[in-house]
Coordinates of C-alpha atoms in Angstrom, one line a residue:
Chain A
M11 CA -8.8 27.6 -21.3
P12 CA -11.0 30.5 -20.4
L13 CA -11.6 29.2 -16.9
L14 CA -8.0 29.6 -15.9
T15 CA -7.8 33.2 -17.0
D16 CA -11.0 34.0 -15.2
W17 CA -9.5 32.7 -12.0
V18 CA -6.4 34.7 -12.4
K19 CA -8.3 37.9 -13.2
K20 CA -10.6 37.3 -10.3
A21 CA -7.7 36.9 -8.0
I22 CA -6.0 40.0 -9.3
E23 CA -9.0 42.2 -9.0
P24 CA -9.5 43.2 -5.3
E25 CA -12.5 41.5 -3.8
P26 CA -14.3 42.5 -0.7
S27 CA -13.6 39.1 0.8
S28 CA -9.9 39.5 0.4
Q29 CA -10.0 42.1 3.2
Q30 CA -10.8 39.4 5.7
R31 CA -7.9 37.2 4.6
N32 CA -5.1 36.7 7.0
C33 CA -2.2 38.3 5.2
R34 CA 0.5 38.2 7.9
L35 CA 3.7 36.3 7.7
P36 CA 4.9 35.9 11.2
E37 CA 8.6 36.6 12.0
A38 CA 10.8 33.7 12.9
G39 CA 10.5 32.6 16.5
E40 CA 7.2 34.3 16.9
R41 CA 4.3 32.1 18.0
D42 CA 1.0 33.4 16.8
E43 CA -2.3 32.2 18.3
D44 CA -3.8 32.0 14.8
E45 CA -0.9 30.0 13.6
L46 CA -1.8 26.3 13.0
L47 CA 1.2 24.9 11.1
A48 CA 4.6 26.3 11.3
V49 CA 7.5 25.1 9.2
R50 CA 10.9 26.6 10.1
N51 CA 14.0 26.1 8.1
L52 CA 13.0 22.6 7.2
S53 CA 15.1 20.3 5.2
V54 CA 14.6 16.7 4.0
N55 CA 17.6 14.7 2.9
V56 CA 18.2 11.6 0.8
K57 CA 19.2 8.9 3.2
S58 CA 22.1 7.4 1.2
S59 CA 23.8 10.6 0.1
S60 CA 22.5 13.2 2.7
R61 CA 21.8 15.6 -0.2
P62 CA 18.9 17.8 0.6
V63 CA 15.8 17.4 -1.5
I64 CA 14.2 20.4 0.0
E65 CA 15.9 22.9 2.3
G66 CA 15.4 26.1 4.2
I67 CA 11.6 25.8 3.9
D68 CA 9.8 28.5 6.0
L69 CA 6.0 28.4 5.9
T70 CA 3.1 29.0 8.1
V71 CA -0.5 28.2 7.7
G72 CA -3.0 30.1 9.9
R73 CA -6.3 28.8 11.2
G74 CA -8.9 28.7 8.4
E75 CA -6.3 29.8 5.9
I76 CA -5.7 28.3 2.5
V77 CA -2.1 28.4 1.5
G78 CA -1.0 27.3 -1.9
I79 CA 2.3 25.8 -2.9
V80 CA 3.1 26.0 -6.6
G81 CA 6.0 24.7 -8.5
E82 CA 6.9 22.3 -11.3
S83 CA 7.2 18.5 -11.0
G84 CA 10.1 17.5 -8.8
C85 CA 10.5 20.8 -7.0
G86 CA 9.7 19.2 -3.7
K87 CA 6.1 20.1 -3.2
S88 CA 5.0 16.6 -2.4
V89 CA 8.1 15.9 -0.3
L90 CA 7.2 18.9 1.8
S91 CA 3.6 17.6 2.4
L92 CA 4.7 14.1 3.1
S93 CA 7.3 15.4 5.6
I94 CA 4.5 17.3 7.5
M95 CA 2.4 14.1 7.6
G96 CA 5.4 12.0 8.7
L97 CA 4.9 9.8 5.7
L98 CA 8.2 10.3 3.9
P99 CA 9.2 7.3 1.7
S100 CA 11.9 5.1 3.2
A101 CA 14.7 6.7 1.0
L102 CA 14.2 10.1 2.5
K103 CA 14.6 11.4 6.1
L104 CA 14.0 14.7 7.9
G105 CA 17.0 16.9 8.2
G106 CA 17.2 20.0 10.2
G107 CA 14.5 22.6 11.0
E108 CA 11.3 22.6 12.9
L109 CA 7.7 21.4 12.2
R110 CA 5.0 22.5 14.6
L111 CA 1.3 21.8 14.5
N112 CA -0.7 23.7 17.1
G113 CA 2.6 24.5 18.8
Q114 CA 3.4 20.8 19.2
S115 CA 6.6 19.7 17.6
L116 CA 6.1 17.0 14.9
H117 CA 9.9 16.6 14.7
Q118 CA 10.3 15.3 18.2
A119 CA 7.0 13.4 18.3
S120 CA 7.2 9.6 18.4
Q121 CA 5.8 7.5 15.6
R122 CA 2.8 6.6 17.8
Q123 CA 2.1 10.3 18.6
I124 CA 2.2 11.3 14.9
R125 CA 0.0 8.3 14.1
S126 CA -2.6 9.5 16.5
M127 CA -2.5 13.0 15.0
R128 CA -2.9 11.8 11.4
G129 CA -6.5 11.8 10.4
K130 CA -7.6 13.5 13.6
H131 CA -5.6 16.8 13.5
M132 CA -4.1 16.6 10.1
S133 CA -5.2 14.8 7.0
M134 CA -4.2 14.4 3.4
I135 CA -5.8 14.1 0.1
F136 CA -3.7 12.5 -2.6
Q137 CA -3.3 13.3 -6.2
D138 CA -4.7 10.2 -7.9
P139 CA -8.1 9.2 -6.6
M140 CA -7.9 6.0 -8.7
T141 CA -5.1 4.5 -6.7
S142 CA -5.6 6.1 -3.3
L143 CA -8.6 4.0 -2.3
N144 CA -8.1 0.4 -1.3
P145 CA -9.8 -1.7 -4.1
T146 CA -10.6 -4.6 -1.8
L147 CA -12.7 -2.6 0.7
T148 CA -16.0 -0.9 0.3
I149 CA -16.2 2.9 0.6
G150 CA -18.2 2.5 3.8
E151 CA -15.4 0.3 5.3
Q152 CA -12.8 2.9 4.4
L153 CA -14.8 5.9 5.5
T154 CA -15.7 4.5 8.9
E155 CA -12.2 3.2 9.6
S156 CA -10.9 6.5 10.9
L157 CA -14.2 7.4 12.5
R158 CA -14.0 4.3 14.7
L159 CA -10.3 4.9 15.3
H160 CA -10.2 8.6 16.2
L161 CA -13.7 9.4 17.4
K162 CA -14.4 5.9 18.8
L163 CA -17.8 5.8 17.2
G164 CA -19.8 2.7 17.1
G165 CA -21.0 1.0 13.8
R166 CA -24.3 2.9 13.4
E167 CA -23.0 6.3 14.5
A168 CA -20.0 6.0 12.2
R169 CA -22.2 5.1 9.3
E170 CA -24.5 8.0 9.9
R171 CA -21.6 10.4 10.0
A172 CA -20.1 8.8 6.9
V173 CA -23.4 9.4 5.0
L174 CA -23.4 13.0 6.3
W175 CA -19.9 13.7 5.0
L176 CA -20.5 12.0 1.6
R177 CA -23.5 14.3 1.3
R178 CA -21.5 17.3 2.2
T179 CA -19.0 16.6 -0.6
G180 CA -21.9 16.7 -3.0
L181 CA -22.3 13.0 -3.7
P182 CA -25.8 11.8 -4.6
R183 CA -27.3 8.7 -2.9
P184 CA -24.6 8.4 -0.2
E185 CA -26.2 5.3 1.3
A186 CA -25.7 3.4 -1.9
I187 CA -22.1 4.7 -2.2
L188 CA -21.2 3.3 1.2
S189 CA -21.7 -0.2 0.0
S190 CA -20.0 0.2 -3.3
Y191 CA -16.4 -0.6 -4.2
P192 CA -14.0 2.0 -5.6
H193 CA -14.0 0.6 -9.1
Q194 CA -17.7 1.3 -9.3
L195 CA -17.2 5.0 -8.9
S196 CA -15.9 7.6 -11.3
G197 CA -12.7 9.7 -10.7
G198 CA -14.6 12.7 -9.5
M199 CA -16.7 10.6 -7.2
R200 CA -13.7 8.9 -5.8
Q201 CA -12.0 12.2 -5.1
R202 CA -15.1 13.3 -3.2
V203 CA -14.9 10.1 -1.2
M204 CA -11.2 10.9 -0.5
I205 CA -12.2 14.3 0.7
A206 CA -14.9 12.9 2.9
I207 CA -12.5 10.3 4.3
A208 CA -9.9 13.0 5.0
L209 CA -12.3 15.4 6.6
C210 CA -14.8 13.2 8.5
C211 CA -12.8 13.5 11.7
E212 CA -12.7 17.3 11.3
P213 CA -8.9 17.8 11.2
E214 CA -7.6 21.3 11.7
L215 CA -5.2 20.9 8.8
L216 CA -5.9 19.4 5.4
I217 CA -3.1 18.8 3.0
A218 CA -4.3 18.5 -0.5
D219 CA -1.6 17.3 -2.8
E220 CA -2.7 18.1 -6.4
P221 CA -6.2 16.9 -5.6
T222 CA -7.6 18.0 -9.0
T223 CA -4.7 17.1 -11.3
A224 CA -6.1 13.7 -12.4
L225 CA -9.6 15.2 -13.0
D226 CA -11.1 17.0 -15.9
V227 CA -11.8 20.8 -15.7
T228 CA -15.5 20.8 -14.7
I229 CA -14.9 18.2 -12.0
Q230 CA -11.9 20.2 -10.9
A231 CA -14.1 23.3 -10.4
Q232 CA -16.6 21.3 -8.4
I233 CA -13.9 19.8 -6.1
L234 CA -12.4 23.2 -5.5
D235 CA -15.8 24.4 -4.6
V236 CA -16.2 21.6 -2.1
L237 CA -12.8 22.5 -0.5
F238 CA -13.7 26.2 -0.4
R239 CA -17.1 25.6 1.2
I240 CA -15.6 23.3 3.8
R241 CA -13.1 26.0 4.8
E242 CA -15.9 28.5 5.2
E243 CA -18.0 26.1 7.3
E244 CA -15.4 24.3 9.4
Q245 CA -12.5 26.8 9.5
T246 CA -10.3 24.0 8.2
S247 CA -6.8 25.2 7.2
I248 CA -5.8 23.9 3.8
L249 CA -2.3 23.5 2.4
F250 CA -3.0 23.2 -1.3
I251 CA -0.3 21.9 -3.5
S252 CA -0.6 22.4 -7.2
H253 CA 1.2 23.3 -10.4
D254 CA -1.8 25.1 -11.7
L255 CA -1.6 28.8 -11.1
G256 CA -5.2 29.3 -12.1
V257 CA -6.4 26.9 -9.4
I258 CA -4.1 28.5 -6.8
A259 CA -5.4 32.0 -7.7
E260 CA -8.9 30.9 -7.4
L261 CA -8.7 29.1 -4.0
C262 CA -5.8 30.4 -1.9
D263 CA -5.2 33.2 0.5
R264 CA -1.4 33.0 0.3
V265 CA 1.0 31.3 -2.1
A266 CA 4.5 30.0 -1.9
V267 CA 6.4 29.3 -5.1
M268 CA 8.8 26.5 -4.9
Y269 CA 11.8 25.9 -7.2
A270 CA 14.4 23.1 -7.0
G271 CA 13.6 22.4 -3.3
Q272 CA 13.4 26.0 -2.1
I273 CA 10.7 28.6 -1.6
V274 CA 11.7 31.3 -4.1
E275 CA 8.8 33.7 -3.5
Q276 CA 5.8 33.9 -1.2
G277 CA 3.1 36.3 -0.4
T278 CA -0.7 36.8 -0.6
V279 CA -2.3 35.9 -3.8
E280 CA -2.7 39.6 -4.6
E281 CA 0.9 40.4 -4.0
L282 CA 2.1 37.5 -6.0
F283 CA -0.2 37.8 -9.0
E284 CA 0.0 41.6 -9.2
S285 CA 3.7 42.1 -8.7
P286 CA 5.6 38.9 -9.1
Q287 CA 9.3 39.6 -8.4
H288 CA 11.2 36.4 -8.8
P289 CA 12.1 35.8 -12.4
Y290 CA 10.8 32.2 -12.1
T291 CA 7.4 33.4 -10.8
I292 CA 7.3 36.0 -13.6
G293 CA 8.1 33.2 -16.1
L294 CA 5.3 31.1 -14.7
M295 CA 2.8 33.9 -15.0
K296 CA 3.9 34.5 -18.6
S297 CA 3.3 30.9 -19.5
I298 CA -0.4 30.9 -18.5
P299 CA -2.4 30.6 -21.7
K300 CA -4.6 33.6 -22.4
P301 CA -7.4 34.1 -25.0
E302 CA -5.9 37.3 -26.4
K303 CA -2.6 35.5 -27.1
K304 CA -4.5 33.0 -29.4
G305 CA -2.3 31.9 -32.3
M306 CA 0.9 33.0 -30.6
R307 CA 3.5 30.6 -29.3
L308 CA 3.0 29.9 -25.6
Y309 CA 5.9 31.2 -23.4
A310 CA 8.1 28.6 -21.8
I311 CA 10.9 29.1 -19.4
P312 CA 14.1 28.0 -21.2
G313 CA 16.2 25.1 -19.9
T314 CA 15.3 22.5 -17.3
V315 CA 15.4 22.3 -13.5
P316 CA 18.9 21.4 -12.2
S317 CA 19.0 17.9 -10.9
L318 CA 19.7 17.1 -7.3
H319 CA 23.4 16.6 -8.2
D320 CA 23.8 19.7 -10.3
R321 CA 22.7 22.3 -7.7
G322 CA 25.6 24.6 -7.4
E323 CA 26.6 27.2 -4.8
G324 CA 24.6 30.0 -6.4
C325 CA 21.0 30.7 -7.1
R326 CA 19.2 27.6 -8.3
F327 CA 17.4 29.4 -11.0
Q328 CA 20.5 31.1 -12.4
S329 CA 21.0 28.7 -15.3
R330 CA 17.6 29.6 -16.7
C331 CA 17.4 33.2 -15.7
A332 CA 17.6 35.9 -18.3
H333 CA 18.9 38.4 -15.7
A334 CA 21.6 36.2 -14.1
A335 CA 24.8 38.0 -13.2
A336 CA 28.1 37.0 -11.7
I337 CA 26.9 37.1 -8.1
C338 CA 24.0 34.7 -8.9
L339 CA 26.6 32.0 -9.8
D340 CA 28.5 32.4 -6.5
A341 CA 26.0 33.1 -3.8
M342 CA 22.6 31.9 -2.8
P343 CA 20.2 34.7 -2.3
A344 CA 18.1 34.7 0.9
L345 CA 14.3 34.8 1.1
E346 CA 13.9 38.4 2.0
H347 CA 10.8 40.4 2.9
R348 CA 9.7 42.9 0.4
G349 CA 6.9 44.6 2.3
G350 CA 3.6 43.1 3.5
S351 CA 4.0 39.4 3.6
H352 CA 5.8 39.3 0.3
A353 CA 9.2 37.6 0.4
V354 CA 11.5 36.9 -2.6
R355 CA 14.7 34.9 -3.0
C356 CA 16.5 36.9 -5.6
F357 CA 19.4 39.4 -5.8
L358 CA 17.7 41.3 -8.5
A359 CA 14.5 41.9 -6.5
S360 CA 16.4 42.8 -3.4
G361 CA 18.4 45.5 -5.3
E362 CA 21.6 44.0 -3.8
R363 CA 22.7 42.8 -7.2
R364 CA 22.7 46.1 -8.9
E365 CA 25.0 47.5 -6.2
M366 CA 27.4 44.6 -6.2
D367 CA 27.4 44.3 -10.0
V368 CA 28.8 47.8 -10.6
Chain B
M23 CA -15.3 -20.6 -24.4
E24 CA -13.6 -21.9 -21.4
S25 CA -9.9 -21.1 -21.1
K26 CA -7.3 -23.8 -20.6
S27 CA -6.4 -22.6 -17.2
T28 CA -10.1 -22.7 -16.0
L29 CA -10.2 -26.3 -17.2
T30 CA -7.0 -27.2 -15.5
M31 CA -8.2 -25.7 -12.3
R32 CA -11.6 -27.5 -12.5
L33 CA -9.9 -30.9 -13.3
G34 CA -7.6 -30.4 -10.3
L35 CA -10.6 -29.4 -8.1
A36 CA -12.6 -32.5 -9.3
I37 CA -9.7 -34.9 -8.4
I38 CA -9.3 -33.2 -5.0
A39 CA -13.0 -33.3 -4.3
L40 CA -13.1 -37.1 -5.2
L41 CA -10.2 -37.9 -2.9
G42 CA -11.5 -35.5 -0.2
T43 CA -14.9 -37.3 -0.2
M44 CA -13.1 -40.6 0.1
A45 CA -11.1 -39.3 3.1
A46 CA -14.3 -37.9 4.6
V47 CA -16.2 -41.1 4.2
S48 CA -13.4 -43.1 5.8
L49 CA -14.1 -41.1 9.0
L50 CA -17.4 -42.9 9.2
Y51 CA -17.2 -46.0 7.2
V52 CA -14.6 -48.3 5.6
P53 CA -15.6 -51.7 4.0
Y54 CA -13.3 -53.8 6.2
D55 CA -11.4 -53.3 9.4
V56 CA -8.1 -51.9 8.2
N57 CA -6.0 -53.9 10.6
E58 CA -7.8 -57.2 10.5
M59 CA -5.5 -59.9 9.2
N60 CA -6.6 -62.9 7.2
I61 CA -3.7 -65.2 6.5
A62 CA -5.8 -67.6 4.4
G63 CA -6.9 -64.7 2.1
R64 CA -3.5 -63.0 1.6
L65 CA -2.5 -61.4 -1.7
Q66 CA -5.9 -61.9 -3.3
S67 CA -6.2 -60.2 -6.7
P68 CA -8.8 -57.5 -7.1
G69 CA -12.3 -58.7 -7.2
A70 CA -15.9 -58.1 -6.1
L71 CA -15.2 -58.7 -2.4
H72 CA -11.9 -56.8 -2.3
W73 CA -11.9 -54.1 -5.0
F74 CA -8.2 -53.5 -4.8
G75 CA -7.3 -57.0 -3.6
T76 CA -5.6 -57.9 -0.3
D77 CA -2.1 -57.4 1.0
N78 CA 0.5 -59.8 2.4
F79 CA -1.5 -60.1 5.6
G80 CA -4.8 -60.5 3.9
R81 CA -5.9 -57.0 4.8
D82 CA -8.3 -55.2 2.4
I83 CA -6.2 -52.8 0.3
F84 CA -9.2 -50.5 -0.6
S85 CA -10.0 -50.0 3.1
R86 CA -6.4 -49.3 3.8
V87 CA -6.0 -46.8 0.9
M88 CA -9.1 -45.0 2.1
E89 CA -7.9 -44.8 5.7
A90 CA -4.5 -43.6 4.5
S91 CA -6.1 -40.8 2.4
K92 CA -7.5 -39.4 5.7
T93 CA -3.9 -39.3 7.1
A94 CA -2.6 -37.8 3.9
F95 CA -5.1 -35.0 3.9
L96 CA -4.6 -34.4 7.6
V97 CA -0.8 -34.2 7.2
G98 CA -1.3 -31.8 4.2
A99 CA -3.7 -29.5 6.1
V100 CA -1.7 -29.3 9.3
A101 CA 1.6 -28.9 7.5
V102 CA 0.2 -26.1 5.3
T103 CA -1.3 -24.4 8.3
I104 CA 2.0 -24.4 10.1
G105 CA 3.9 -23.2 7.0
L106 CA 1.3 -20.5 6.4
V107 CA 1.3 -19.1 10.0
A108 CA 5.1 -19.2 10.4
G109 CA 5.6 -18.0 6.8
F110 CA 3.2 -15.1 7.4
I111 CA 5.0 -14.0 10.5
I112 CA 8.4 -14.2 8.9
G113 CA 7.3 -12.9 5.4
A114 CA 5.2 -10.0 6.7
T115 CA 7.8 -8.9 9.2
A116 CA 10.6 -9.0 6.6
G117 CA 8.5 -7.3 3.9
Y118 CA 6.9 -4.7 6.0
L119 CA 10.0 -3.6 7.9
G120 CA 12.4 -4.2 5.1
G121 CA 16.1 -3.2 5.4
W122 CA 18.2 -5.0 8.0
T123 CA 15.4 -7.1 9.4
D124 CA 14.5 -8.3 5.9
E125 CA 18.1 -9.3 5.2
V126 CA 18.5 -11.4 8.3
L127 CA 15.1 -13.2 8.0
M128 CA 15.4 -13.9 4.3
R129 CA 19.0 -15.3 4.7
M130 CA 17.6 -17.7 7.3
I131 CA 14.9 -18.7 4.8
D132 CA 17.5 -19.1 2.1
A133 CA 19.5 -21.4 4.4
L134 CA 16.4 -23.5 5.0
L135 CA 15.7 -23.6 1.3
A136 CA 19.2 -24.7 0.5
F137 CA 19.0 -27.6 2.8
P138 CA 17.6 -30.8 1.1
G139 CA 14.0 -31.0 2.3
I140 CA 13.8 -34.8 2.9
L141 CA 17.1 -34.7 4.8
L142 CA 15.8 -32.0 7.0
A143 CA 12.6 -33.9 7.6
L144 CA 14.6 -37.0 8.4
I145 CA 16.7 -35.1 10.9
L146 CA 13.7 -33.5 12.6
V147 CA 11.8 -36.8 12.8
T148 CA 14.7 -38.9 14.0
V149 CA 15.8 -36.3 16.7
F150 CA 12.3 -36.7 18.1
E151 CA 10.3 -39.9 18.3
P152 CA 9.0 -40.8 14.9
N153 CA 5.3 -40.4 14.8
L154 CA 2.6 -38.7 12.8
F155 CA 2.7 -35.5 14.8
Q156 CA 6.5 -35.0 14.4
T157 CA 6.1 -35.7 10.7
M158 CA 3.5 -33.0 10.3
I159 CA 5.7 -30.4 12.1
A160 CA 8.7 -31.4 10.0
I161 CA 6.8 -31.1 6.8
G162 CA 5.3 -27.8 8.0
V163 CA 8.8 -26.4 8.6
L164 CA 9.7 -27.4 5.1
S165 CA 6.9 -25.3 3.6
V166 CA 7.7 -22.2 5.5
P167 CA 10.2 -20.7 2.9
N168 CA 7.6 -20.9 0.1
F169 CA 5.0 -19.0 2.1
A170 CA 7.5 -16.5 3.6
R171 CA 8.8 -15.5 0.1
V172 CA 5.4 -15.1 -1.4
I173 CA 4.1 -13.0 1.4
R174 CA 7.3 -10.9 1.6
S175 CA 7.2 -10.1 -2.1
G176 CA 3.5 -9.2 -1.8
F177 CA 4.4 -6.7 1.0
F178 CA 7.2 -5.2 -1.0
Q179 CA 4.7 -4.7 -3.9
Y180 CA 2.0 -3.1 -1.8
K181 CA 3.5 -1.5 1.3
E182 CA 4.2 1.8 -0.5
A183 CA 1.1 1.6 -2.7
E184 CA -0.7 4.9 -2.7
F185 CA -3.8 3.6 -0.9
V186 CA -1.6 2.2 1.9
V187 CA 0.2 5.5 2.3
A188 CA -3.3 7.1 2.3
A189 CA -4.5 4.7 5.0
R190 CA -1.4 5.5 7.1
G191 CA -2.1 9.2 6.5
L192 CA -5.4 8.7 8.2
G193 CA -3.8 7.2 11.3
A194 CA -4.1 3.5 10.6
S195 CA -1.9 1.4 12.9
H196 CA 0.6 -1.1 11.6
A197 CA -1.7 -4.0 12.3
T198 CA -4.5 -2.3 10.3
V199 CA -2.2 -1.6 7.4
I200 CA -0.9 -5.2 7.4
L201 CA -4.2 -7.1 7.9
R202 CA -6.7 -4.8 6.2
H203 CA -4.8 -3.0 3.5
V204 CA -2.0 -5.2 2.4
M205 CA -3.1 -8.8 3.1
P206 CA -6.3 -8.9 1.0
H207 CA -4.1 -8.3 -2.1
I208 CA -1.8 -11.2 -1.4
V209 CA -4.5 -13.8 -0.7
S210 CA -4.6 -15.2 -4.2
P211 CA -0.8 -15.9 -4.5
I212 CA -1.1 -17.4 -1.0
I213 CA -3.8 -19.8 -2.2
V214 CA -1.7 -20.9 -5.1
A215 CA 1.3 -21.4 -2.8
A216 CA -0.9 -23.4 -0.4
S217 CA -2.2 -25.7 -3.1
L218 CA 1.3 -26.5 -4.3
S219 CA 2.6 -26.9 -0.7
F220 CA -0.3 -29.3 0.0
S221 CA 0.9 -31.7 -2.8
T222 CA 4.5 -31.4 -1.7
A223 CA 3.5 -32.2 1.9
I224 CA 1.6 -35.3 0.8
L225 CA 4.6 -36.4 -1.2
V226 CA 7.1 -35.9 1.6
E227 CA 4.8 -37.7 4.0
A228 CA 4.7 -40.7 1.7
A229 CA 8.5 -40.6 1.4
L230 CA 9.0 -40.4 5.1
S231 CA 6.5 -43.2 5.7
Y232 CA 8.1 -45.3 3.0
L233 CA 11.4 -44.9 4.9
G234 CA 9.6 -46.0 8.1
L235 CA 9.7 -42.6 9.8
G236 CA 6.1 -41.3 9.4
V237 CA 3.1 -43.3 10.1
Q238 CA 3.9 -46.3 12.3
P239 CA 2.6 -49.8 11.7
P240 CA 0.1 -51.2 11.7
D241 CA -1.7 -48.0 10.7
P242 CA -2.0 -47.6 7.0
S243 CA -0.3 -44.9 5.0
W244 CA 0.3 -44.7 1.2
G245 CA 4.1 -44.5 1.6
R246 CA 4.2 -47.4 4.1
M247 CA 2.0 -49.6 1.8
L248 CA 4.4 -48.9 -1.0
S249 CA 7.3 -50.1 1.0
E250 CA 5.4 -53.2 2.2
S251 CA 4.4 -54.1 -1.3
Q252 CA 8.0 -54.0 -2.6
S253 CA 8.7 -57.7 -2.0
Y254 CA 5.5 -58.8 -3.7
I255 CA 5.7 -56.5 -6.7
G256 CA 6.0 -59.4 -9.2
K257 CA 3.5 -61.6 -7.5
A258 CA 0.9 -59.0 -6.5
P259 CA 1.4 -55.8 -8.6
W260 CA -2.0 -54.4 -7.5
F261 CA -0.6 -54.1 -3.9
A262 CA 1.9 -51.5 -5.1
L263 CA -0.4 -50.0 -7.7
A264 CA -3.2 -48.8 -5.4
P265 CA -1.2 -46.5 -3.1
G266 CA 1.0 -45.4 -6.0
V267 CA -1.9 -44.3 -8.1
F268 CA -3.5 -42.5 -5.1
I269 CA -0.3 -40.6 -4.3
A270 CA 0.1 -39.6 -8.0
L271 CA -3.6 -38.6 -8.2
T272 CA -3.5 -36.4 -5.1
V273 CA -0.3 -34.7 -6.1
L274 CA -1.6 -34.2 -9.6
G275 CA -4.9 -32.8 -8.3
F276 CA -3.3 -30.2 -6.1
N277 CA -0.7 -29.2 -8.8
L278 CA -3.4 -28.8 -11.4
L279 CA -5.4 -26.7 -9.1
G280 CA -2.4 -24.5 -8.1
D281 CA -1.2 -24.1 -11.7
G282 CA -4.7 -23.3 -13.0
L283 CA -5.2 -20.7 -10.2
R284 CA -1.8 -19.1 -10.9
D285 CA -2.5 -18.9 -14.6
L286 CA -5.9 -17.3 -14.0
R287 CA -4.3 -14.8 -11.7
D288 CA -1.5 -13.9 -14.1
K289 CA -4.0 -13.4 -16.9
K290 CA -6.0 -11.1 -14.8
T291 CA -3.2 -8.8 -13.7

């Protein structure tokens, strides 16, 4: 996997472009002009038991910024993205906290208001392009659906715009693709179609939920390139969800690491990859395969994620952490700022533990 | 090589086509006036002049069977349409909304299903004046549960499918989601249900007419002809045979079509 390590290296090495990146993490309560999406202390609960699936999520996405969310399966990445879109499955419901897009609360908005924002102001690309397109409709019908709905375009205009967007995502012969059905296209082509559908109404926010997971590595790189280019051209903000650190390092400006329903560390790509501070993040970094480690056993974080029912009072990572101490069992560390926009949820990193330990 | 289910379906389709053609022709032409009596020529056995013989009033049985096939198909079509429309409204609402709404609606459907069909039709027809129109409505009501359940289960299967969530993520309204993204996937089980309901409808209409509650004399209906032929079954067996065979053939045709289609569908998925 040389590509992955290239990405990581590239991200670690300071690049000229990184100077332009928006590196601020606004304080709570502050409303920034450049801030597009603000998530404050958000929690999502299971309807039947009221147990939180994700809790205490604080996250902002600036205009034109790409923010990555990384974490293993079941850590709540997708739940977070679905809650922003208002598409939570029927077993889950929004708990406390605040969700704002462009300063407008999504929490208090009616179903109708949220519906009119979907597609137009915020859009989503799903993980599996094989199942996210309706097999009974042509690509053209699916692409023009939201153009007619949100931009009130007529048949011909919508078609022209659809062709334009298919071309922008790098699809050859877009006219022919418009009249084909999803099963006639390959996975990479379908994901490009999904991107075109999500972006054709020029939303300010694009949520990409593992858009490259189902694709092979070369197609992955092309899809990432499309996303990156569209950010440059349209100033679209992207919330990029992945479990692939290499992809995150390549694409994102800032990263949030999620573990068992919480953000455990966040900061700019540089901060996080140069000096990861949470033991979980450090473990993740160590488990990236590298060419110089060829023949050696790949590092794996011991143990498994505590299930929803086993989350104790203390730190969620405590049972798998090599540095866990008494306090980690009893109290939940807070997400604390560590200079710049770097924030870590760990007693060890905050220095607090050492004092209390003695 | 043709599969068994394709053959079944084709055979069913052929039978329906034959009977359908007969019904269509009866709109334009029947060999004899269906209600013209000829006492001198009563209970003639089948021959060149009267293919299926004549009945106790000397009316041509072939003409009457033809005329009755028109009624049978009309009843089937109207009843299935009523069942489909009502079943869609109930099934789609229950399946799409789920939860509490689903519970209430489906318990109502269960109650309807638990009630003996013929009895319900009898009640409906006798409460109102017995005529063809009432019969069609009563039979339509009977077929509602079948459609409602098929459509509801289709909605449960597809409403949280990824492409449906994706469509909602792009701002699609409930109507768009229901009609454009979910319904096309349920069309084939609905066609199967419609085919089977059609045969049930024809059978129930025959039963009601046999009991004197459907088509009123002197208009011909397969069920009525059966009941009229009863007293002559020893003397003129062809009188009972003709409508009996036609009822059986029609029901067989629609059942074969429905079963064949269902097997083809199951094989595909």
